[in-house]
Amino acid sequence: MHDSHSERMSGSETRAASGLALVFAFRMLGMFMVLPVLATYGQDLAGATPALIGLAIGAYGLTQAVLQIPFGIISDRIGRLPVIYIGLLIFAAGAALAANADSIWGVIAGRVLQGAGAISAAVMALLSDLTREQHRTKAMAMIGMSIGVSFAVAMVVGPLLTRAFGLSGLFWATAIMALLGIVIVAAMVPRASHPLQHRESGVARQALLPTLKHPDLLRLDFGILALHAILMASFVALPLALVEKAGLPKEEHWWVYLTALLVGFFGMVPFIIYGEKKRQMKKVLVGAVAVLFLCELFFWQFGNSLRALVFGTILFFTAFNLLEASLPSLISKVAPAGGKGTAMGVYSTSQFLGAALGGILGGWLYQHGGLSTVFVGCAVVCAIWLAIAVTMREPPYVTSLRLPLSAAAVADTGLVTRMLAMPGVADAVVVAEEAAIYIKVDSEKLDRTSLESLIESAPERAEA
């Protein structure tokens, strides 16, 4: 029994978390490496127009958004590994299709197919199967970090790879990375004895409707949709602005992104710490959206020299990294007990929809009005988001726990009521078919020992 409370992740948990984080990182690299280069290099493809280049940038988001939740549900039925292997093969096939394409339509088809390898829900579910409760947050954080790092690496490596091997070489590299992902899963990730039915890691049908009706969750879903729409649309315009306005050859763009991402990463850290420690996350969120809004206006009005564009890009990535890091943690704070997996499923579907819309919108705006129209369009999206973010409530500063229950405790009808009467417990729900209770707690106010003794005394009360 004591072993389950040991403070360090076991060897197999560490292997599972780092292996799956690598798979995630490789896949994200493949998605994002084209971002900084497609707007410039894509112009050489047959039939390329700005609107179609925008579609190629965002196309993966369409299939990803549609297939994300169904793939997760299928993985509950047929097992996580088959879904992950099939998804990575589909992704590699999409990359190979794009690598062989000589027209923009071929690249769009490849990106659509890449997105169809929608494995993130299955990867998250597998991670939950392979880690114990108290280490799950740590394991999820490793995946979150791997996504952040892969995004930064993609921004720098994408231009360097394309400079060396052209667009098709870039796509071949992403195909190879997807196949490497399969090798990593096969060689490194331990096998799960049986899939957990787990409300925090997968979409639960019962929780879907309440999630879609929850005003604060919807605000955050709109936020991630807007953030990725702004990102994709900005990357239809930024690489072109660097070439046209600043005269920076497309082969040199990597150092702009490297500088912006490094400064942006370290720039956001104090704000995250301040928001969490001082419990001022709403202020931090609204502030970052406002900075993003000002960035787009800055690009529109002053983005005419290299210095201005580099400065704007640094500010943009500071705000972007801050929002990208804080939105998921806000989702897990706001989601009702036992509803986190479902809330995250809807959230990532919104994120991919935003990427698709942003690419399409950015390309269309550029085609019909040039660079400044794209920046104005992004500023409008930001302004709408700002109006929505201002109305959100300060989130509860709570973490989620899932504790196993004995059969007698599951039958104890008064357990939730007594639990909610404890200081520090914000929400609780018993899920009988999992023989578990999901609790949202404020760890600064909660006495963990009395919580556990309350659960242990439940059977005695039920018998009495």
Tab-separated table of C-alpha atoms in Angstrom:
chain	number	residue	atom	x	y	z
A	1	MET	CA	0.000	0.000	0.000
A	2	HIS	CA	2.750	2.435	0.974
A	3	ASP	CA	4.357	1.947	-2.366
A	4	SER	CA	1.471	3.728	-4.150
A	5	HIS	CA	2.273	6.866	-2.160
A	6	SER	CA	5.993	6.844	-2.868
A	7	GLU	CA	6.997	10.329	-3.928
A	8	ARG	CA	9.097	9.454	-6.978
A	9	MET	CA	7.888	8.231	-10.327
A	10	SER	CA	8.781	4.571	-10.853
A	11	GLY	CA	11.090	3.523	-13.687
A	12	SER	CA	8.194	2.350	-15.839
A	13	GLU	CA	6.244	5.590	-15.205
A	14	THR	CA	9.253	7.664	-16.201
A	15	ARG	CA	9.744	5.574	-19.366
A	16	ALA	CA	6.064	5.895	-20.233
A	17	ALA	CA	5.988	9.657	-19.700
A	18	SER	CA	9.235	10.402	-21.532
A	19	GLY	CA	8.474	8.009	-24.403
A	20	LEU	CA	5.000	9.433	-24.978
A	21	ALA	CA	6.300	12.995	-24.592
A	22	LEU	CA	8.806	12.253	-27.384
A	23	VAL	CA	6.061	10.868	-29.628
A	24	PHE	CA	4.023	14.005	-29.018
A	25	ALA	CA	7.038	16.216	-29.695
A	26	PHE	CA	7.862	14.503	-33.011
A	27	ARG	CA	4.288	14.831	-34.173
A	28	MET	CA	4.078	18.481	-33.180
A	29	LEU	CA	7.386	19.170	-34.918
A	30	GLY	CA	5.856	17.751	-38.068
A	31	MET	CA	2.798	19.973	-37.696
A	32	PHE	CA	4.645	23.178	-36.896
A	33	MET	CA	7.835	23.048	-38.973
A	34	VAL	CA	5.941	24.219	-42.053
A	35	LEU	CA	4.549	27.286	-40.237
A	36	PRO	CA	7.509	29.623	-40.722
A	37	VAL	CA	8.290	28.456	-44.295
A	38	LEU	CA	5.091	27.672	-46.187
A	39	ALA	CA	4.124	31.292	-46.842
A	40	THR	CA	7.491	31.990	-48.521
A	41	TYR	CA	8.579	28.667	-50.079
A	42	GLY	CA	5.003	27.639	-50.941
A	43	GLN	CA	4.819	30.371	-53.596
A	44	ASP	CA	6.899	28.163	-55.930
A	45	LEU	CA	4.282	25.374	-55.955
A	46	ALA	CA	2.019	25.042	-59.001
A	47	GLY	CA	-1.352	26.741	-58.512
A	48	ALA	CA	-0.311	28.479	-55.287
A	49	THR	CA	-2.344	31.504	-54.221
A	50	PRO	CA	-2.142	33.158	-50.787
A	51	ALA	CA	-5.578	31.760	-49.860
A	52	LEU	CA	-4.509	28.205	-50.782
A	53	ILE	CA	-1.204	28.589	-48.916
A	54	GLY	CA	-3.250	29.651	-45.864
A	55	LEU	CA	-5.429	26.576	-46.344
A	56	ALA	CA	-2.317	24.367	-46.515
A	57	ILE	CA	-1.002	25.906	-43.263
A	58	GLY	CA	-4.269	25.293	-41.382
A	59	ALA	CA	-5.642	22.206	-43.193
A	60	TYR	CA	-4.348	19.678	-40.662
A	61	GLY	CA	-6.564	21.317	-38.024
A	62	LEU	CA	-9.768	20.379	-39.859
A	63	THR	CA	-9.277	16.604	-39.774
A	64	GLN	CA	-7.617	16.778	-36.381
A	65	ALA	CA	-10.619	18.605	-34.892
A	66	VAL	CA	-13.124	16.178	-36.401
A	67	LEU	CA	-11.260	12.966	-35.498
A	68	GLN	CA	-9.709	13.842	-32.139
A	69	ILE	CA	-12.593	12.726	-29.871
A	70	PRO	CA	-13.710	9.698	-32.017
A	71	PHE	CA	-10.116	8.328	-32.004
A	72	GLY	CA	-10.071	8.635	-28.209
A	73	ILE	CA	-13.343	6.709	-27.927
A	74	ILE	CA	-12.101	4.011	-30.365
A	75	SER	CA	-8.959	3.628	-28.237
A	76	ASP	CA	-11.218	2.740	-25.265
A	77	ARG	CA	-12.670	-0.073	-27.410
A	78	ILE	CA	-9.721	-1.563	-29.302
A	79	GLY	CA	-6.846	-0.439	-27.077
A	80	ARG	CA	-4.557	2.599	-27.109
A	81	LEU	CA	-1.582	1.114	-28.977
A	82	PRO	CA	-3.351	0.120	-32.217
A	83	VAL	CA	-4.854	3.630	-32.433
A	84	ILE	CA	-1.462	5.282	-31.812
A	85	TYR	CA	0.315	3.077	-34.402
A	86	ILE	CA	-2.391	3.620	-37.025
A	87	GLY	CA	-2.437	7.361	-36.320
A	88	LEU	CA	1.339	7.691	-36.718
A	89	LEU	CA	1.230	5.683	-39.985
A	90	ILE	CA	-1.532	7.943	-41.341
A	91	PHE	CA	0.544	10.966	-40.301
A	92	ALA	CA	3.647	9.594	-42.065
A	93	ALA	CA	1.576	8.855	-45.198
A	94	GLY	CA	0.305	12.446	-45.203
A	95	ALA	CA	3.849	13.779	-44.910
A	96	ALA	CA	5.011	11.521	-47.779
A	97	LEU	CA	2.082	12.690	-49.921
A	98	ALA	CA	3.019	16.345	-49.278
A	99	ALA	CA	6.715	15.602	-49.935
A	100	ASN	CA	5.909	14.183	-53.383
A	101	ALA	CA	3.521	16.994	-54.301
A	102	ASP	CA	4.469	19.530	-56.939
A	103	SER	CA	1.251	21.528	-56.655
A	104	ILE	CA	-0.306	23.362	-53.711
A	105	TRP	CA	-3.283	20.968	-53.819
A	106	GLY	CA	-0.968	18.016	-53.221
A	107	VAL	CA	0.455	19.749	-50.146
A	108	ILE	CA	-3.080	20.546	-48.883
A	109	ALA	CA	-4.093	16.880	-49.346
A	110	GLY	CA	-0.971	15.793	-47.448
A	111	ARG	CA	-1.708	18.196	-44.577
A	112	VAL	CA	-5.331	17.000	-44.362
A	113	LEU	CA	-4.099	13.402	-44.173
A	114	GLN	CA	-1.468	14.346	-41.565
A	115	GLY	CA	-4.206	15.781	-39.367
A	116	ALA	CA	-6.228	12.577	-39.700
A	117	GLY	CA	-3.606	10.834	-37.543
A	118	ALA	CA	-5.345	12.374	-34.514
A	119	ILE	CA	-3.697	10.448	-31.677
A	120	SER	CA	-3.427	12.977	-28.879
A	121	ALA	CA	-6.491	11.698	-26.969
A	122	ALA	CA	-5.219	8.101	-27.217
A	123	VAL	CA	-1.711	9.153	-26.060
A	124	MET	CA	-3.162	10.993	-23.049
A	125	ALA	CA	-5.345	7.999	-22.179
A	126	LEU	CA	-2.362	5.632	-22.418
A	127	LEU	CA	-0.371	7.952	-20.174
A	128	SER	CA	-3.159	7.714	-17.578
A	129	ASP	CA	-3.152	3.911	-17.845
A	130	LEU	CA	0.590	3.821	-17.151
A	131	THR	CA	0.962	6.348	-14.313
A	132	ARG	CA	-0.338	6.416	-10.753
A	133	GLU	CA	-2.702	9.109	-9.562
A	134	GLN	CA	-0.194	11.236	-7.661
A	135	HIS	CA	2.269	11.358	-10.599
A	136	ARG	CA	-0.233	11.938	-13.365
A	137	THR	CA	-0.023	15.728	-13.210
A	138	LYS	CA	3.772	15.499	-13.460
A	139	ALA	CA	3.517	13.167	-16.468
A	140	MET	CA	0.984	15.459	-18.173
A	141	ALA	CA	3.311	18.398	-17.502
A	142	MET	CA	6.158	16.521	-19.256
A	143	ILE	CA	3.932	16.202	-22.322
A	144	GLY	CA	2.955	19.862	-22.080
A	145	MET	CA	6.619	20.869	-21.949
A	146	SER	CA	7.468	18.624	-24.886
A	147	ILE	CA	4.794	20.398	-26.960
A	148	GLY	CA	6.198	23.802	-26.006
A	149	VAL	CA	9.780	22.780	-26.761
A	150	SER	CA	8.842	21.130	-30.060
A	151	PHE	CA	7.022	24.285	-31.135
A	152	ALA	CA	10.131	26.359	-30.415
A	153	VAL	CA	12.426	23.856	-32.161
A	154	ALA	CA	10.075	23.709	-35.171
A	155	MET	CA	10.208	27.470	-35.623
A	156	VAL	CA	13.996	27.360	-35.884
A	157	VAL	CA	14.591	23.967	-37.530
A	158	GLY	CA	11.828	24.392	-40.130
A	159	PRO	CA	13.582	27.264	-41.953
A	160	LEU	CA	17.012	25.575	-41.619
A	161	LEU	CA	15.799	22.222	-43.005
A	162	THR	CA	13.912	23.895	-45.834
A	163	ARG	CA	16.955	25.978	-46.706
A	164	ALA	CA	19.017	22.776	-46.975
A	165	PHE	CA	16.548	20.324	-48.566
A	166	GLY	CA	13.594	22.344	-49.858
A	167	LEU	CA	9.945	21.875	-48.901
A	168	SER	CA	9.846	18.224	-49.943
A	169	GLY	CA	12.877	17.501	-47.733
A	170	LEU	CA	11.025	19.126	-44.835
A	171	PHE	CA	8.019	16.840	-45.357
A	172	TRP	CA	10.245	13.748	-45.682
A	173	ALA	CA	11.817	14.699	-42.342
A	174	THR	CA	8.360	14.786	-40.701
A	175	ALA	CA	7.496	11.379	-42.222
A	176	ILE	CA	10.690	9.906	-40.750
A	177	MET	CA	9.877	11.439	-37.349
A	178	ALA	CA	6.419	9.818	-37.334
A	179	LEU	CA	7.999	6.422	-38.073
A	180	LEU	CA	10.541	7.052	-35.312
A	181	GLY	CA	7.567	7.703	-33.030
A	182	ILE	CA	6.300	4.175	-33.767
A	183	VAL	CA	9.729	2.733	-32.874
A	184	ILE	CA	9.782	4.728	-29.610
A	185	VAL	CA	6.314	3.493	-28.584
A	186	ALA	CA	7.259	-0.103	-29.429
A	187	ALA	CA	10.662	-0.031	-27.723
A	188	MET	CA	10.301	2.384	-24.832
A	189	VAL	CA	6.702	2.583	-23.626
A	190	PRO	CA	5.665	-0.168	-21.172
A	191	ARG	CA	2.497	-2.170	-21.871
A	192	ALA	CA	-0.594	-1.308	-19.837
A	193	SER	CA	-2.143	-4.295	-18.086
A	194	HIS	CA	-5.667	-3.003	-18.766
A	195	PRO	CA	-7.044	0.356	-19.906
A	196	LEU	CA	-8.404	2.466	-17.061
A	197	GLN	CA	-11.881	3.831	-17.387
A	198	HIS	CA	-10.794	7.238	-16.320
A	199	ARG	CA	-12.774	10.461	-16.381
A	200	GLU	CA	-9.729	12.740	-16.117
A	201	SER	CA	-7.971	11.449	-19.227
A	202	GLY	CA	-10.713	10.684	-21.721
A	203	VAL	CA	-14.022	12.051	-22.933
A	204	ALA	CA	-16.946	10.749	-20.871
A	205	ARG	CA	-20.229	10.950	-22.782
A	206	GLN	CA	-22.138	11.854	-19.597
A	207	ALA	CA	-19.895	14.883	-19.089
A	208	LEU	CA	-20.060	16.193	-22.678
A	209	LEU	CA	-23.268	18.225	-22.491
A	210	PRO	CA	-22.490	19.914	-19.124
A	211	THR	CA	-19.052	20.808	-20.543
A	212	LEU	CA	-20.577	22.404	-23.634
A	213	LYS	CA	-22.966	24.420	-21.434
A	214	HIS	CA	-20.342	25.622	-18.922
A	215	PRO	CA	-19.858	29.386	-19.509
A	216	ASP	CA	-16.302	29.660	-18.125
A	217	LEU	CA	-15.126	26.548	-19.993
A	218	LEU	CA	-16.647	27.966	-23.189
A	219	ARG	CA	-14.752	31.229	-22.656
A	220	LEU	CA	-11.500	29.248	-22.408
A	221	ASP	CA	-12.411	27.111	-25.457
A	222	PHE	CA	-13.001	30.287	-27.441
A	223	GLY	CA	-9.673	31.564	-26.113
A	224	ILE	CA	-7.618	28.648	-27.468
A	225	LEU	CA	-9.550	28.776	-30.753
A	226	ALA	CA	-8.728	32.479	-31.081
A	227	LEU	CA	-5.084	31.989	-30.017
A	228	HIS	CA	-4.356	29.358	-32.665
A	229	ALA	CA	-6.339	31.223	-35.321
A	230	ILE	CA	-4.203	34.307	-34.612
A	231	LEU	CA	-1.007	32.223	-34.668
A	232	MET	CA	-1.761	30.605	-38.051
A	233	ALA	CA	-3.014	33.824	-39.652
A	234	SER	CA	0.000	35.760	-38.364
A	235	PHE	CA	2.270	33.163	-39.952
A	236	VAL	CA	0.662	33.687	-43.317
A	237	ALA	CA	1.801	37.322	-43.009
A	238	LEU	CA	4.914	37.495	-40.789
A	239	PRO	CA	7.340	35.526	-43.009
A	240	LEU	CA	6.189	37.601	-46.001
A	241	ALA	CA	6.590	40.840	-44.040
A	242	LEU	CA	10.157	39.837	-43.121
A	243	VAL	CA	10.934	39.350	-46.825
A	244	GLU	CA	8.950	42.237	-48.333
A	245	LYS	CA	9.165	44.953	-45.660
A	246	ALA	CA	12.440	44.121	-43.918
A	247	GLY	CA	14.335	42.645	-46.875
A	248	LEU	CA	15.401	39.599	-44.842
A	249	PRO	CA	15.952	36.614	-47.196
A	250	LYS	CA	13.747	33.632	-46.289
A	251	GLU	CA	16.870	31.537	-45.586
A	252	GLU	CA	17.718	33.856	-42.662
A	253	HIS	CA	14.380	33.836	-40.836
A	254	TRP	CA	15.370	31.177	-38.317
A	255	TRP	CA	17.357	33.576	-36.110
A	256	VAL	CA	14.362	35.923	-35.749
A	257	TYR	CA	12.226	33.051	-34.433
A	258	LEU	CA	15.032	31.721	-32.240
A	259	THR	CA	15.505	35.127	-30.588
A	260	ALA	CA	11.761	35.687	-30.182
A	261	LEU	CA	11.130	32.251	-28.697
A	262	LEU	CA	14.037	32.357	-26.255
A	263	VAL	CA	13.178	35.820	-24.967
A	264	GLY	CA	9.463	34.963	-25.035
A	265	PHE	CA	9.949	31.790	-23.030
A	266	PHE	CA	11.923	33.443	-20.232
A	267	GLY	CA	9.695	36.513	-20.414
A	268	MET	CA	6.526	34.549	-19.585
A	269	VAL	CA	7.883	32.631	-16.554
A	270	PRO	CA	7.571	35.434	-13.947
A	271	PHE	CA	3.957	36.079	-15.022
A	272	ILE	CA	2.970	32.417	-14.651
A	273	ILE	CA	4.570	32.300	-11.177
A	274	TYR	CA	2.870	35.564	-10.167
A	275	GLY	CA	-0.531	34.388	-11.450
A	276	GLU	CA	-0.399	31.048	-9.622
A	277	LYS	CA	1.252	32.216	-6.373
A	278	LYS	CA	-0.810	35.377	-5.950
A	279	ARG	CA	-3.931	33.727	-7.423
A	280	GLN	CA	-4.261	36.382	-10.104
A	281	MET	CA	-4.580	34.164	-13.201
A	282	LYS	CA	-7.457	36.180	-14.643
A	283	LYS	CA	-5.337	39.356	-14.580
A	284	VAL	CA	-2.444	37.527	-16.260
A	285	LEU	CA	-4.710	36.064	-18.936
A	286	VAL	CA	-6.447	39.350	-19.764
A	287	GLY	CA	-3.094	41.159	-19.795
A	288	ALA	CA	-1.581	38.662	-22.228
A	289	VAL	CA	-4.576	38.930	-24.585
A	290	ALA	CA	-4.241	42.723	-24.479
A	291	VAL	CA	-0.528	42.452	-25.360
A	292	LEU	CA	-1.380	40.160	-28.283
A	293	PHE	CA	-3.947	42.725	-29.482
A	294	LEU	CA	-1.365	45.518	-29.290
A	295	CYS	CA	1.172	43.346	-31.152
A	296	GLU	CA	-1.152	42.941	-34.117
A	297	LEU	CA	-1.828	46.699	-34.193
A	298	PHE	CA	1.929	47.288	-33.945
A	299	PHE	CA	2.625	44.966	-36.906
A	300	TRP	CA	-0.081	46.766	-38.880
A	301	GLN	CA	1.145	50.315	-38.168
A	302	PHE	CA	4.898	49.996	-37.596
A	303	GLY	CA	5.976	46.643	-39.037
A	304	ASN	CA	8.053	48.165	-41.813
A	305	SER	CA	11.629	47.574	-40.657
A	306	LEU	CA	13.557	44.541	-39.481
A	307	ARG	CA	14.013	46.018	-36.010
A	308	ALA	CA	10.276	46.682	-35.590
A	309	LEU	CA	9.326	43.220	-36.863
A	310	VAL	CA	11.806	41.460	-34.555
A	311	PHE	CA	10.599	43.515	-31.577
A	312	GLY	CA	6.959	42.758	-32.442
A	313	THR	CA	7.690	39.043	-32.884
A	314	ILE	CA	9.411	38.870	-29.460
A	315	LEU	CA	6.389	40.490	-27.786
A	316	PHE	CA	4.028	38.248	-29.758
A	317	PHE	CA	5.763	35.074	-28.589
A	318	THR	CA	5.960	36.226	-24.974
A	319	ALA	CA	2.184	36.685	-24.926
A	320	PHE	CA	1.587	33.549	-27.022
A	321	ASN	CA	3.739	31.299	-24.783
A	322	LEU	CA	2.079	32.705	-21.674
A	323	LEU	CA	-1.419	32.002	-23.030
A	324	GLU	CA	-0.474	28.604	-24.433
A	325	ALA	CA	0.855	27.580	-21.007
A	326	SER	CA	-1.895	29.055	-18.822
A	327	LEU	CA	-5.064	28.105	-20.756
A	328	PRO	CA	-4.819	24.304	-20.137
A	329	SER	CA	-4.145	24.833	-16.430
A	330	LEU	CA	-7.214	27.113	-16.264
A	331	ILE	CA	-9.308	24.390	-17.928
A	332	SER	CA	-8.304	21.874	-15.266
A	333	LYS	CA	-9.101	24.399	-12.506
A	334	VAL	CA	-12.516	25.313	-13.898
A	335	ALA	CA	-13.703	21.845	-15.060
A	336	PRO	CA	-16.148	20.198	-12.652
A	337	ALA	CA	-14.973	17.144	-10.657
A	338	GLY	CA	-14.626	14.152	-12.974
A	339	GLY	CA	-15.046	16.362	-16.046
A	340	LYS	CA	-11.436	17.294	-16.789
A	341	GLY	CA	-10.853	14.731	-19.550
A	342	THR	CA	-14.003	15.792	-21.369
A	343	ALA	CA	-13.189	19.490	-20.929
A	344	MET	CA	-9.684	18.902	-22.352
A	345	GLY	CA	-11.143	16.955	-25.297
A	346	VAL	CA	-13.444	19.846	-26.226
A	347	TYR	CA	-10.579	22.283	-25.603
A	348	SER	CA	-8.143	20.586	-27.981
A	349	THR	CA	-10.863	20.208	-30.616
A	350	SER	CA	-11.355	24.004	-30.348
A	351	GLN	CA	-7.599	24.500	-30.663
A	352	PHE	CA	-7.398	22.556	-33.946
A	353	LEU	CA	-10.504	24.264	-35.313
A	354	GLY	CA	-8.825	27.589	-34.543
A	355	ALA	CA	-5.676	26.527	-36.419
A	356	ALA	CA	-7.749	25.574	-39.471
A	357	LEU	CA	-9.816	28.770	-39.405
A	358	GLY	CA	-6.743	30.952	-38.849
A	359	GLY	CA	-4.818	29.511	-41.781
A	360	ILE	CA	-7.822	29.833	-44.093
A	361	LEU	CA	-8.750	33.325	-42.878
A	362	GLY	CA	-5.156	34.593	-42.967
A	363	GLY	CA	-4.633	33.391	-46.553
A	364	TRP	CA	-7.954	34.810	-47.695
A	365	LEU	CA	-7.366	38.210	-46.042
A	366	TYR	CA	-3.862	38.422	-47.512
A	367	GLN	CA	-5.142	37.600	-51.000
A	368	HIS	CA	-7.846	40.248	-50.814
A	369	GLY	CA	-6.141	43.029	-48.903
A	370	GLY	CA	-2.425	42.384	-48.415
A	371	LEU	CA	-0.352	42.127	-45.246
A	372	SER	CA	-1.972	44.925	-43.264
A	373	THR	CA	-5.436	43.377	-43.673
A	374	VAL	CA	-4.169	40.148	-42.060
A	375	PHE	CA	-2.832	42.040	-39.040
A	376	VAL	CA	-6.068	44.054	-38.715
A	377	GLY	CA	-8.078	40.810	-38.970
A	378	CYS	CA	-5.982	39.261	-36.178
A	379	ALA	CA	-6.469	42.394	-34.058
A	380	VAL	CA	-10.254	42.103	-34.497
A	381	VAL	CA	-10.194	38.454	-33.332
A	382	CYS	CA	-8.075	39.581	-30.348
A	383	ALA	CA	-10.504	42.360	-29.480
A	384	ILE	CA	-13.446	39.897	-29.443
A	385	TRP	CA	-11.430	37.528	-27.238
A	386	LEU	CA	-10.491	40.393	-24.902
A	387	ALA	CA	-14.168	41.320	-24.488
A	388	ILE	CA	-14.978	37.682	-23.637
A	389	ALA	CA	-11.961	37.181	-21.309
A	390	VAL	CA	-12.767	40.282	-19.238
A	391	THR	CA	-16.140	38.787	-18.254
A	392	MET	CA	-14.709	35.536	-16.892
A	393	ARG	CA	-14.661	34.892	-13.146
A	394	GLU	CA	-11.403	34.439	-11.223
A	395	PRO	CA	-10.840	30.672	-11.485
A	396	PRO	CA	-10.940	28.475	-8.360
A	397	TYR	CA	-7.375	27.578	-7.305
A	398	VAL	CA	-7.997	23.857	-7.016
A	399	THR	CA	-6.382	20.604	-8.072
A	400	SER	CA	-8.132	17.389	-9.034
A	401	LEU	CA	-7.829	14.143	-7.088
A	402	ARG	CA	-9.209	10.724	-7.926
A	403	LEU	CA	-9.380	8.341	-4.979
A	404	PRO	CA	-10.429	4.670	-5.183
A	405	LEU	CA	-13.445	3.655	-3.086
A	406	SER	CA	-14.453	0.348	-1.519
A	407	ALA	CA	-17.814	-1.125	-2.559
A	408	ALA	CA	-19.290	-0.041	0.778
A	409	ALA	CA	-18.023	3.518	0.338
A	410	VAL	CA	-19.547	3.684	-3.170
A	411	ALA	CA	-22.896	2.705	-1.626
A	412	ASP	CA	-22.600	5.380	1.080
A	413	THR	CA	-25.098	8.023	-0.081
A	414	GLY	CA	-23.951	10.670	2.381
A	415	LEU	CA	-20.267	10.540	1.432
A	416	VAL	CA	-20.328	13.449	-1.053
A	417	THR	CA	-22.272	15.684	1.361
A	418	ARG	CA	-19.791	15.052	4.194
A	419	MET	CA	-16.906	15.528	1.798
A	420	LEU	CA	-18.220	18.904	0.600
A	421	ALA	CA	-18.528	20.030	4.223
A	422	MET	CA	-14.758	19.701	4.662
A	423	PRO	CA	-12.685	22.903	4.424
A	424	GLY	CA	-10.834	23.029	1.083
A	425	VAL	CA	-13.135	20.670	-0.845
A	426	ALA	CA	-14.776	22.538	-3.747
A	427	ASP	CA	-16.511	19.756	-5.660
A	428	ALA	CA	-16.899	15.975	-5.453
A	429	VAL	CA	-18.569	13.272	-7.508
A	430	VAL	CA	-18.706	9.498	-7.041
A	431	VAL	CA	-18.417	7.473	-10.259
A	432	ALA	CA	-19.809	4.068	-9.293
A	433	GLU	CA	-18.653	2.163	-12.391
A	434	GLU	CA	-15.038	3.199	-11.666
A	435	ALA	CA	-15.418	2.679	-7.883
A	436	ALA	CA	-13.753	6.066	-7.445
A	437	ILE	CA	-14.473	9.564	-6.212
A	438	TYR	CA	-13.295	12.671	-8.064
A	439	ILE	CA	-12.593	15.653	-5.836
A	440	LYS	CA	-11.535	19.248	-6.522
A	441	VAL	CA	-9.509	20.573	-3.595
A	442	ASP	CA	-7.760	23.763	-2.576
A	443	SER	CA	-4.494	22.245	-1.342
A	444	GLU	CA	-3.714	25.291	0.837
A	445	LYS	CA	-6.879	24.718	2.872
A	446	LEU	CA	-7.240	20.943	2.737
A	447	ASP	CA	-6.151	18.534	5.447
A	448	ARG	CA	-5.275	15.472	3.359
A	449	THR	CA	-5.176	13.071	6.360
A	450	SER	CA	-8.716	13.864	7.498
A	451	LEU	CA	-9.899	13.535	3.879
A	452	GLU	CA	-8.470	10.018	3.670
A	453	SER	CA	-9.830	8.994	7.088
A	454	LEU	CA	-13.277	10.272	6.027
A	455	ILE	CA	-13.177	7.929	3.019
A	456	GLU	CA	-11.891	5.021	5.140
A	457	SER	CA	-14.672	5.531	7.707
A	458	ALA	CA	-17.363	5.496	4.977
A	459	PRO	CA	-17.848	1.680	4.992
A	460	GLU	CA	-18.382	1.663	8.776
A	461	ARG	CA	-21.066	4.331	8.486
A	462	ALA	CA	-22.750	2.421	5.678
A	463	GLU	CA	-22.809	-0.759	7.811
A	464	ALA	CA	-23.983	1.065	10.926
